[in-house]
Amino acid sequence: MSLDDLPLEVVLDELASTYETVAALPPVVPDPGGRKPGKPGSRVPPGVTEIIDADEHDRAVAEVDSWAEFVAHVLIDEEPGIGKVPDHTPGRLRLAARWADRIENHPDEMLRYALCFDAVEHLRMMRRLARRHDRVVRTGSPCLVVTCPGTYEAVIDGPGFDGDLVCSNPACRDRVGHEQWSRWGARSEWVTVERAARLLNVSEDLVRQWAKRRHWRRKGEGRNVRYKTEDVTGKNETEEQSA
């Protein structure tokens, strides 16, 4: 479901949680090091990226602070029985989420539209700032949606880590849970020595001995050697031990 189609209550509740994540993160994204892409002349001078990141982070947090206070006071004016306005931004956003129906049915049509639009835009910004701290690895595996040209990516560290693979195509964003993709290796045509050892619950040395003795099909040499999966899984470890 598109962010624009989410109920306002869901948007505000997620905005509160994402705001807490962003506010707790350092304003500057750590430099991973290594060679930077692009020609030398097209790169941002050293230190400028950190300044831009910090300014964007502080400005976005301040804008949500101001907006959440405004929304809370709009609700107080419309519903005096709501009570006292919370003294922190996440509390104000969750207050607005609880009374989202009042915002969606506000008699001032322009104000109603502006508040709903701003909520979505602030959540987009908070999501982007939170993802900026994620370390993403491109798996190269094509999306399971046959009409999608994207490939799966995995977050290995950061606030967005959840163990799922996510399609890189913004129009798709198909997710594959850990329980599903963790079984893909067992269905691979070829497996590494390390993977074969885990499948058989034996040492890697014993895997190499069995492969040579039982004439497992293989490809590659040295550290890059792979064995045919059906040869590995079709042999019984206990058979060898009893022999």
Coordinates of C-alpha atoms in Angstrom, one line a residue:
M1 CA 0.0 0.0 0.0
S2 CA 1.2 3.5 -0.9
L3 CA 2.1 5.9 1.9
D4 CA -0.5 8.2 0.5
D5 CA -3.2 5.6 1.0
L6 CA -2.4 4.8 4.6
P7 CA -4.9 6.0 7.2
L8 CA -3.9 9.2 9.0
E9 CA -3.8 7.3 12.3
V10 CA -1.2 4.9 11.0
V11 CA 0.9 7.7 9.4
L12 CA 1.0 9.7 12.7
D13 CA 1.8 6.6 14.8
E14 CA 4.7 5.6 12.5
L15 CA 5.9 9.2 12.4
A16 CA 6.2 9.2 16.2
S17 CA 8.2 6.0 16.2
T18 CA 10.4 7.0 13.3
Y19 CA 11.0 10.5 14.8
E20 CA 12.3 8.8 18.0
T21 CA 14.7 6.7 15.9
V22 CA 16.0 9.7 13.9
A23 CA 16.3 11.9 17.0
A24 CA 18.4 9.2 18.7
L25 CA 20.7 8.7 15.7
P26 CA 23.8 10.9 15.2
P27 CA 23.1 13.7 12.7
V28 CA 26.2 12.7 10.6
V29 CA 26.3 9.4 8.7
P30 CA 29.5 7.6 9.5
D31 CA 31.9 7.5 6.5
P32 CA 32.4 3.8 5.4
G33 CA 35.7 4.7 3.9
G34 CA 37.0 3.2 0.7
R35 CA 37.1 4.6 -2.8
K36 CA 34.4 7.0 -3.6
P37 CA 32.5 6.7 -7.0
G38 CA 32.6 9.3 -9.7
K39 CA 35.3 11.5 -11.1
P40 CA 37.5 13.5 -8.7
G41 CA 36.0 16.8 -10.0
S42 CA 32.4 15.7 -9.4
R43 CA 32.9 14.7 -5.7
V44 CA 31.8 16.8 -2.8
P45 CA 34.8 18.3 -1.0
P46 CA 35.9 16.6 2.2
G47 CA 33.7 17.7 5.2
V48 CA 30.9 19.2 3.1
T49 CA 28.8 16.0 3.1
E50 CA 28.9 16.0 7.0
I51 CA 27.8 19.6 7.1
I52 CA 24.9 18.9 4.7
D53 CA 23.8 15.8 6.6
A54 CA 23.8 17.5 10.0
D55 CA 21.9 20.5 8.7
E56 CA 19.3 18.3 7.0
H57 CA 18.9 16.2 10.2
D58 CA 18.5 19.2 12.5
R59 CA 16.2 21.0 10.2
A60 CA 13.9 18.0 9.7
V61 CA 13.7 17.3 13.5
A62 CA 12.9 21.0 14.2
E63 CA 10.2 21.0 11.6
V64 CA 8.5 18.0 13.0
D65 CA 8.8 19.5 16.5
S66 CA 7.0 22.7 15.4
W67 CA 4.4 20.9 13.3
A68 CA 3.5 18.4 16.1
E69 CA 3.0 21.2 18.6
F70 CA 0.7 23.0 16.1
V71 CA -1.4 19.9 15.4
A72 CA -1.8 19.2 19.2
H73 CA -3.1 22.8 19.8
V74 CA -5.5 22.5 16.8
L75 CA -6.9 19.4 18.5
I76 CA -7.1 21.1 21.9
D77 CA -9.0 24.0 20.3
E78 CA -11.5 21.6 18.7
E79 CA -11.8 19.1 21.6
P80 CA -11.1 20.9 24.9
G81 CA -11.7 17.6 26.7
I82 CA -8.5 16.1 25.2
G83 CA -6.5 17.4 28.1
K84 CA -3.0 18.8 28.4
V85 CA -0.7 18.9 25.4
P86 CA 2.3 16.5 26.0
D87 CA 5.6 18.2 26.4
H88 CA 7.5 16.1 23.9
T89 CA 7.1 15.6 20.2
P90 CA 6.4 11.8 20.1
G91 CA 3.7 12.3 22.7
R92 CA 2.1 15.0 20.6
L93 CA 2.2 12.9 17.5
R94 CA 0.6 9.9 19.3
L95 CA -2.1 12.2 20.7
A96 CA -2.8 13.3 17.2
A97 CA -2.9 9.6 16.1
R98 CA -5.5 8.8 18.7
W99 CA -7.7 11.7 17.6
A100 CA -6.9 11.4 13.8
D101 CA -10.6 11.2 13.0
R102 CA -11.0 14.8 14.3
I103 CA -8.3 15.9 11.9
E104 CA -9.8 14.0 8.9
N105 CA -13.2 15.5 9.6
H106 CA -12.1 19.0 10.5
P107 CA -14.6 21.6 9.2
D108 CA -11.8 23.7 7.6
E109 CA -11.2 21.8 4.4
M110 CA -7.9 23.5 3.6
L111 CA -6.5 23.0 7.1
R112 CA -7.6 19.3 6.9
Y113 CA -5.9 18.8 3.6
A114 CA -2.7 20.6 4.8
L115 CA -2.4 18.6 8.0
C116 CA -2.9 15.2 6.2
F117 CA -0.4 16.2 3.4
D118 CA 2.2 17.5 5.9
A119 CA 1.9 14.2 8.0
V120 CA 2.8 12.1 4.9
E121 CA 5.7 14.4 3.9
H122 CA 7.2 14.5 7.4
L123 CA 7.0 10.7 7.5
R124 CA 8.7 10.4 4.1
M125 CA 11.5 12.6 5.4
M126 CA 11.9 10.7 8.7
R127 CA 12.0 7.4 6.9
R128 CA 14.7 8.6 4.6
L129 CA 16.8 10.0 7.4
A130 CA 16.4 6.7 9.3
R131 CA 17.4 4.6 6.2
R132 CA 20.5 6.8 5.7
H133 CA 22.1 5.0 8.6
D134 CA 21.4 1.5 7.2
R135 CA 24.2 -0.6 5.7
V136 CA 22.7 -2.2 2.7
V137 CA 24.1 -5.1 0.7
R138 CA 22.9 -5.8 -2.9
T139 CA 22.4 -9.6 -3.3
G140 CA 22.0 -9.6 -7.0
S141 CA 19.1 -12.0 -6.7
P142 CA 16.2 -11.0 -9.1
C143 CA 12.9 -10.1 -7.6
L144 CA 10.4 -13.0 -7.3
V145 CA 7.7 -10.8 -9.0
V146 CA 8.3 -11.9 -12.6
T147 CA 7.3 -8.5 -14.0
C148 CA 9.6 -6.6 -11.8
P149 CA 13.2 -5.7 -12.9
G150 CA 14.5 -5.1 -9.4
T151 CA 16.9 -7.2 -7.3
Y152 CA 16.8 -8.0 -3.6
E153 CA 18.8 -6.0 -1.0
A154 CA 19.5 -6.8 2.6
V155 CA 20.1 -4.4 5.5
I156 CA 22.9 -5.8 7.6
D157 CA 23.2 -3.0 10.1
G158 CA 21.2 0.0 11.2
P159 CA 17.8 1.0 12.4
G160 CA 16.2 -0.7 9.4
F161 CA 17.6 -4.2 10.1
D162 CA 14.9 -6.8 10.3
G163 CA 16.4 -9.8 8.5
D164 CA 14.2 -9.5 5.4
L165 CA 15.3 -9.1 1.8
V166 CA 13.6 -6.1 0.0
C167 CA 13.3 -5.5 -3.7
S168 CA 15.3 -2.5 -4.8
N169 CA 12.5 -1.3 -7.2
P170 CA 10.6 1.6 -5.4
A171 CA 7.4 0.6 -7.3
C172 CA 7.6 -3.0 -6.0
R173 CA 9.5 -3.3 -2.6
D174 CA 8.6 -7.0 -2.4
R175 CA 9.8 -8.5 0.9
V176 CA 11.1 -12.0 1.5
G177 CA 11.2 -13.0 5.1
H178 CA 14.2 -14.6 6.7
E179 CA 12.5 -18.0 7.2
Q180 CA 11.9 -18.2 3.4
W181 CA 15.2 -16.9 2.0
S182 CA 17.3 -18.9 4.6
R183 CA 16.1 -22.1 2.9
W184 CA 17.2 -20.9 -0.6
G185 CA 20.8 -22.2 0.0
A186 CA 19.5 -25.8 0.5
R187 CA 17.9 -25.6 -2.9
S188 CA 21.0 -24.3 -4.7
E189 CA 22.4 -26.6 -7.4
W190 CA 26.0 -26.2 -6.0
V191 CA 27.1 -25.7 -2.4
T192 CA 30.3 -24.6 -0.8
V193 CA 32.4 -26.8 1.5
E194 CA 31.2 -24.7 4.5
R195 CA 27.6 -25.1 3.5
A196 CA 27.9 -28.8 3.0
A197 CA 29.5 -29.2 6.4
R198 CA 26.5 -27.4 8.0
L199 CA 24.0 -29.5 6.1
L200 CA 25.7 -32.7 7.2
N201 CA 26.7 -31.4 10.7
V202 CA 30.3 -32.6 10.2
S203 CA 33.7 -30.9 9.8
E204 CA 34.9 -29.3 6.6
D205 CA 37.8 -31.8 6.5
L206 CA 35.4 -34.7 6.6
V207 CA 33.3 -33.2 3.8
R208 CA 36.4 -33.1 1.6
Q209 CA 37.2 -36.7 2.5
W210 CA 33.7 -37.8 1.6
A211 CA 33.7 -35.8 -1.6
K212 CA 36.9 -37.5 -2.8
R213 CA 35.9 -41.0 -1.6
R214 CA 32.3 -40.9 -3.0
H215 CA 33.2 -39.0 -6.2
W216 CA 30.9 -36.0 -5.6
R217 CA 30.6 -33.9 -8.7
R218 CA 32.4 -30.6 -8.3
K219 CA 33.3 -27.4 -9.9
G220 CA 36.0 -24.8 -9.1
E221 CA 39.3 -25.3 -7.3
G222 CA 40.8 -24.5 -3.9
R223 CA 38.6 -22.1 -1.9
N224 CA 36.2 -21.8 -4.8
V225 CA 35.3 -25.5 -5.0
R226 CA 31.5 -26.3 -5.0
Y227 CA 29.9 -29.7 -4.7
K228 CA 26.6 -30.8 -6.3
T229 CA 23.8 -30.4 -3.8
E230 CA 22.1 -33.7 -4.6
D231 CA 25.4 -35.6 -4.0
V232 CA 25.9 -33.9 -0.6
T233 CA 22.3 -34.4 0.6
G234 CA 21.9 -37.8 -0.9
K235 CA 24.7 -39.3 1.3
N236 CA 24.2 -40.5 4.8
E237 CA 26.7 -39.3 7.4
T238 CA 25.9 -42.3 9.7
E239 CA 26.7 -44.7 6.9
E240 CA 30.3 -43.4 6.7
Q241 CA 30.7 -43.3 10.5
S242 CA 29.6 -47.0 10.8
A243 CA 32.0 -47.9 8.1

